[in-house]
């Protein structure tokens, strides 16, 4: 007994559409997670700073470093490490231990990144 099977390789997996949708999904997740991280930093600075001038907050921005990486940073503000609590002039040199707003925002972002990506996924899988 002999069988003949014909396979017709058409569709999004074979014509490149799935790869393009996957790349778009990865970019959108990267940008959405970075936006969430930036919002967390700004929210925390707003709740910690007693007399905010707005300068430090205006320097917080997101920069895309690669297709997979976006970095939220304070544009190198000289007193940024002091505010965070990692500077050379923090405790024990002075009583100020820092706010830890960056480390808190990082932990919040790590905890939510998977949920953000999962929530976005159906929009892209429906196109594959």
Coordinates of N, CA and C in Angstrom, one line a residue:
X1 N 0.8 -1.2 0.0 CA 0.0 0.0 0.0 C 0.9 1.2 0.0
X2 N 0.5 2.2 -0.8 CA 1.3 3.4 -0.9 C 0.4 4.6 -0.8
X3 N 0.9 5.6 0.0 CA 0.1 6.9 0.1 C 0.9 8.0 -0.5
X4 N 0.2 8.9 -1.0 CA 0.8 10.1 -1.5 C 0.2 11.3 -0.8
X5 N 1.1 12.1 -0.2 CA 0.6 13.3 0.5 C 1.2 14.6 -0.1
X6 N 0.3 15.5 -0.4 CA 0.7 16.8 -1.0 C 0.6 17.8 0.1
X7 N 1.6 18.6 0.4 CA 1.6 19.6 1.4 C 1.7 20.9 0.7
X8 N 0.7 21.8 1.0 CA 0.7 23.1 0.4 C 1.1 24.1 1.5
X9 N 2.3 24.6 1.4 CA 2.9 25.5 2.4 C 2.5 27.0 2.1
X10 N 1.4 27.4 2.5 CA 0.9 28.8 2.3 C 0.4 29.3 3.6
X11 N 0.4 30.6 3.8 CA -0.1 31.2 5.0 C 0.9 32.0 5.7
X12 N 0.6 32.6 6.8 CA 1.4 33.5 7.5 C 2.7 32.9 8.0
X13 N 2.8 31.6 8.3 CA 4.0 31.0 8.8 C 5.0 30.9 7.7
X14 N 4.5 30.8 6.5 CA 5.4 30.5 5.3 C 5.7 31.7 4.5
X15 N 4.9 32.7 4.5 CA 5.1 33.9 3.6 C 5.8 35.1 4.3
X16 N 6.1 34.9 5.6 CA 6.8 36.0 6.3 C 5.9 36.9 7.2
X17 N 4.6 36.7 7.0 CA 3.7 37.6 7.8 C 3.9 37.3 9.3
X18 N 4.0 36.1 9.7 CA 4.1 35.7 11.1 C 5.4 36.3 11.7
X19 N 6.5 36.3 11.0 CA 7.7 36.9 11.5 C 7.6 38.4 11.7
X20 N 6.9 39.0 10.7 CA 6.7 40.5 10.8 C 5.9 40.8 12.0
X21 N 4.8 40.1 12.2 CA 3.9 40.3 13.3 C 4.6 40.1 14.6
X22 N 5.5 39.1 14.7 CA 6.2 38.8 15.9 C 7.2 39.9 16.2
X23 N 7.8 40.5 15.2 CA 8.7 41.6 15.4 C 8.0 42.8 15.9
X24 N 6.8 43.1 15.3 CA 6.0 44.2 15.7 C 5.5 44.0 17.1
X25 N 5.1 42.8 17.5 CA 4.7 42.5 18.9 C 5.9 42.8 19.9
X26 N 7.0 42.3 19.5 CA 8.2 42.5 20.4 C 8.5 44.0 20.6
X27 N 8.4 44.8 19.5 CA 8.7 46.2 19.6 C 7.6 46.9 20.4
X28 N 6.3 46.6 20.2 CA 5.3 47.2 21.0 C 5.3 46.8 22.5
X29 N 5.7 45.6 22.8 CA 5.8 45.2 24.2 C 7.0 46.0 24.8
X30 N 8.1 46.1 24.1 CA 9.3 46.8 24.6 C 8.8 48.3 24.9
X31 N 8.2 48.9 24.0 CA 7.8 50.3 24.2 C 6.7 50.5 25.3
X32 N 5.8 49.6 25.4 CA 4.7 49.7 26.4 C 5.3 49.4 27.8
X33 N 6.2 48.5 27.9 CA 6.8 48.2 29.2 C 7.7 49.4 29.6
X34 N 8.4 49.9 28.7 CA 9.3 51.1 29.0 C 8.4 52.3 29.4
X35 N 7.3 52.5 28.7 CA 6.4 53.6 29.1 C 5.9 53.4 30.5
X36 N 5.5 52.1 30.8 CA 5.1 51.8 32.2 C 6.2 52.1 33.2
X37 N 7.4 51.7 32.9 CA 8.5 52.0 33.8 C 8.7 53.5 34.0
X38 N 8.7 54.3 32.9 CA 8.8 55.7 33.1 C 7.7 56.3 33.9
X39 N 6.5 55.8 33.7 CA 5.3 56.3 34.5 C 5.6 56.0 36.0
X40 N 6.1 54.8 36.3 CA 6.4 54.4 37.7 C 7.4 55.3 38.3
X41 N 8.5 55.6 37.6 CA 9.5 56.5 38.1 C 8.9 57.9 38.4
X42 N 8.2 58.4 37.5 CA 7.6 59.7 37.7 C 6.5 59.7 38.8
X43 N 5.8 58.7 38.9 CA 4.8 58.6 40.0 C 5.5 58.5 41.4
X44 N 6.6 57.7 41.5 CA 7.3 57.6 42.7 C 8.0 58.9 43.1
X45 N 8.6 59.6 42.1 CA 9.3 60.9 42.4 C 8.2 61.9 42.9
X46 N 7.0 61.9 42.3 CA 6.0 62.8 42.7 C 5.5 62.5 44.1
X47 N 5.6 61.3 44.5 CA 5.1 61.0 45.9 C 6.2 61.2 46.9
X48 N 7.5 61.1 46.5 CA 8.6 61.3 47.5 C 9.1 62.7 47.6
X49 N 9.3 63.4 46.5 CA 9.9 64.7 46.6 C 9.0 65.7 47.3
X50 N 9.6 66.4 48.3 CA 8.8 67.3 49.1 C 8.5 68.6 48.3
X51 N 9.6 69.1 47.7 CA 9.5 70.4 46.9 C 10.0 70.2 45.5
X52 N 9.3 69.5 44.7 CA 9.8 69.2 43.3 C 9.9 70.5 42.5
X53 N 11.0 70.7 41.8 CA 11.2 71.8 40.9 C 10.7 71.5 39.5
X54 N 10.6 70.2 39.2 CA 10.2 69.8 37.9 C 11.4 69.5 37.0
X55 N 12.6 70.0 37.4 CA 13.7 69.8 36.5 C 14.1 68.3 36.4
X56 N 14.2 67.6 37.6 CA 14.6 66.2 37.6 C 13.6 65.4 36.8
X57 N 12.3 65.6 37.0 CA 11.3 64.9 36.3 C 11.3 65.1 34.8
X58 N 11.6 66.3 34.4 CA 11.7 66.6 33.0 C 12.9 65.9 32.3
X59 N 13.8 65.5 33.1 CA 15.0 64.8 32.5 C 14.8 63.3 32.4
X60 N 13.8 62.7 33.0 CA 13.5 61.3 32.9 C 12.9 61.0 31.5
X61 N 13.6 60.2 30.8 CA 13.1 59.8 29.5 C 13.5 58.4 29.1
X62 N 12.9 57.9 28.0 CA 13.1 56.6 27.5 C 13.9 56.6 26.2
X63 N 14.9 55.8 26.1 CA 15.7 55.7 24.9 C 15.7 54.3 24.4
X64 N 15.5 54.1 23.1 CA 15.5 52.8 22.5 C 17.0 52.5 22.2
X65 N 17.5 51.4 22.8 CA 18.9 51.1 22.6 C 19.2 50.0 21.6
X66 N 18.2 49.1 21.4 CA 18.3 48.0 20.4 C 16.8 47.6 20.1
X67 N 16.7 46.7 19.2 CA 15.3 46.2 18.9 C 14.6 45.6 20.2
X68 N 15.5 45.1 21.1 CA 14.9 44.4 22.3 C 15.0 45.3 23.5
X69 N 15.7 46.3 23.5 CA 16.0 47.1 24.8 C 15.6 48.5 24.7
X70 N 14.8 49.0 25.6 CA 14.6 50.4 25.8 C 15.0 50.7 27.2
X71 N 15.7 51.8 27.4 CA 16.2 52.2 28.7 C 15.6 53.5 29.2
X72 N 15.0 53.5 30.4 CA 14.5 54.7 31.1 C 15.6 55.2 31.9
X73 N 15.9 56.5 31.8 CA 17.0 57.1 32.6 C 16.7 58.5 32.9
X74 N 17.6 59.1 33.7 CA 17.4 60.5 34.1 C 18.4 61.5 33.4
X75 N 18.8 61.1 32.3 CA 19.7 61.9 31.4 C 21.0 62.3 32.1
X76 N 21.4 61.5 33.1 CA 22.7 61.8 33.7 C 22.7 63.0 34.7
X77 N 21.5 63.3 35.2 CA 21.4 64.4 36.2 C 22.4 64.2 37.3
X78 N 23.3 65.1 37.6 CA 24.4 64.9 38.5 C 24.0 64.5 39.9
X79 N 22.8 64.9 40.4 CA 22.4 64.5 41.7 C 21.4 63.3 41.7
X80 N 21.2 62.7 40.5 CA 20.4 61.5 40.4 C 20.8 60.4 41.3
X81 N 22.1 60.0 41.4 CA 22.5 58.9 42.3 C 22.2 59.3 43.8
X82 N 22.4 60.5 44.1 CA 22.1 61.0 45.5 C 20.6 60.8 45.8
X83 N 19.7 61.2 44.9 CA 18.3 61.0 45.1 C 17.9 59.5 45.2
X84 N 18.6 58.7 44.4 CA 18.3 57.3 44.5 C 18.8 56.6 45.7
X85 N 19.9 57.2 46.2 CA 20.5 56.6 47.4 C 21.8 55.8 47.2
X86 N 22.3 55.9 45.9 CA 23.5 55.2 45.5 C 24.7 56.1 45.4
X87 N 24.6 57.3 45.7 CA 25.7 58.3 45.5 C 26.7 58.2 46.7
X88 N 27.9 58.8 46.5 CA 28.9 58.8 47.5 C 28.6 59.7 48.6
X89 N 27.6 60.5 48.5 CA 27.3 61.4 49.6 C 26.0 61.0 50.3
X90 N 25.6 59.8 50.2 CA 24.5 59.3 50.9 C 25.0 58.7 52.2
X91 N 24.1 58.1 53.0 CA 24.4 57.5 54.3 C 25.6 56.5 54.1
X92 N 26.5 56.5 54.9 CA 26.7 57.1 56.2 C 27.3 58.5 56.2
X93 N 27.7 59.1 55.1 CA 28.2 60.4 55.0 C 27.2 61.4 55.5
X94 N 26.0 61.3 55.0 CA 24.9 62.1 55.5 C 23.8 61.3 56.0
X95 N 22.8 61.8 56.6 CA 21.6 61.1 57.1 C 20.7 60.6 56.0
X96 N 20.8 61.3 54.8 CA 19.9 61.0 53.7 C 20.2 59.7 53.0
X97 N 19.3 58.7 53.1 CA 19.6 57.4 52.5 C 19.0 57.3 51.1
X98 N 18.4 58.3 50.6 CA 17.9 58.3 49.2 C 16.4 57.7 49.2
X99 N 15.8 57.9 48.1 CA 14.4 57.5 48.0 C 14.2 56.1 47.4
X100 N 15.2 55.7 46.6 CA 15.1 54.3 46.0 C 14.0 54.2 45.0
X101 N 13.7 55.4 44.4 CA 12.6 55.4 43.4 C 12.9 54.6 42.1
X102 N 14.2 54.5 41.7 CA 14.5 53.7 40.5 C 14.4 52.2 40.8
X103 N 15.0 51.8 41.9 CA 14.9 50.4 42.3 C 13.5 49.9 42.5
X104 N 12.6 50.8 43.1 CA 11.2 50.4 43.2 C 10.5 50.3 41.9
X105 N 10.8 51.3 41.0 CA 10.2 51.3 39.7 C 10.6 50.0 38.9
X106 N 11.9 49.7 39.1 CA 12.4 48.5 38.4 C 11.7 47.2 38.8
X107 N 11.5 47.1 40.2 CA 10.8 45.9 40.7 C 9.3 45.9 40.3
X108 N 8.7 47.0 40.3 CA 7.3 47.1 39.8 C 7.2 46.7 38.4
X109 N 8.1 47.2 37.6 CA 8.1 46.9 36.1 C 8.4 45.4 35.9
X110 N 9.3 44.9 36.6 CA 9.6 43.4 36.4 C 8.4 42.6 36.8
X111 N 7.7 43.0 37.8 CA 6.5 42.3 38.3 C 5.3 42.4 37.2
X112 N 5.3 43.5 36.5 CA 4.1 43.7 35.6 C 4.4 43.4 34.1
X113 N 5.7 43.3 33.8 CA 6.1 43.2 32.3 C 5.4 41.9 31.7
X114 N 5.4 40.8 32.4 CA 4.8 39.6 31.8 C 3.3 39.8 31.6
X115 N 2.6 40.5 32.5 CA 1.2 40.7 32.4 C 0.9 41.7 31.2
X116 N 1.7 42.7 31.1 CA 1.6 43.6 30.0 C 1.7 42.9 28.7
X117 N 2.8 42.1 28.5 CA 3.0 41.3 27.3 C 1.9 40.3 27.0
X118 N 1.4 39.7 28.0 CA 0.3 38.7 27.9 C -1.0 39.4 27.4
X119 N -1.3 40.6 28.0 CA -2.5 41.3 27.7 C -2.4 41.8 26.2
X120 N -1.2 42.1 25.7 CA -1.1 42.6 24.3 C -1.1 41.5 23.3
X121 N -0.8 40.2 23.7 CA -0.6 39.1 22.7 C -1.8 38.8 21.8
X122 N -3.0 38.8 22.3 CA -4.1 38.5 21.4 C -4.3 39.4 20.2
X123 N -3.9 40.6 20.3 CA -4.0 41.5 19.2 C -3.1 41.1 18.0
X124 N -2.0 40.4 18.3 CA -1.1 39.9 17.3 C -1.3 38.5 16.9
X125 N -1.7 37.6 17.8 CA -1.9 36.2 17.4 C -3.1 36.1 16.4
X126 N -4.0 37.0 16.5 CA -5.1 37.0 15.6 C -4.7 37.3 14.2
X127 N -3.6 37.9 14.0 CA -3.1 38.3 12.6 C -2.1 37.2 12.1
X128 N -1.9 36.1 12.8 CA -1.0 35.1 12.3 C -1.8 33.9 11.7

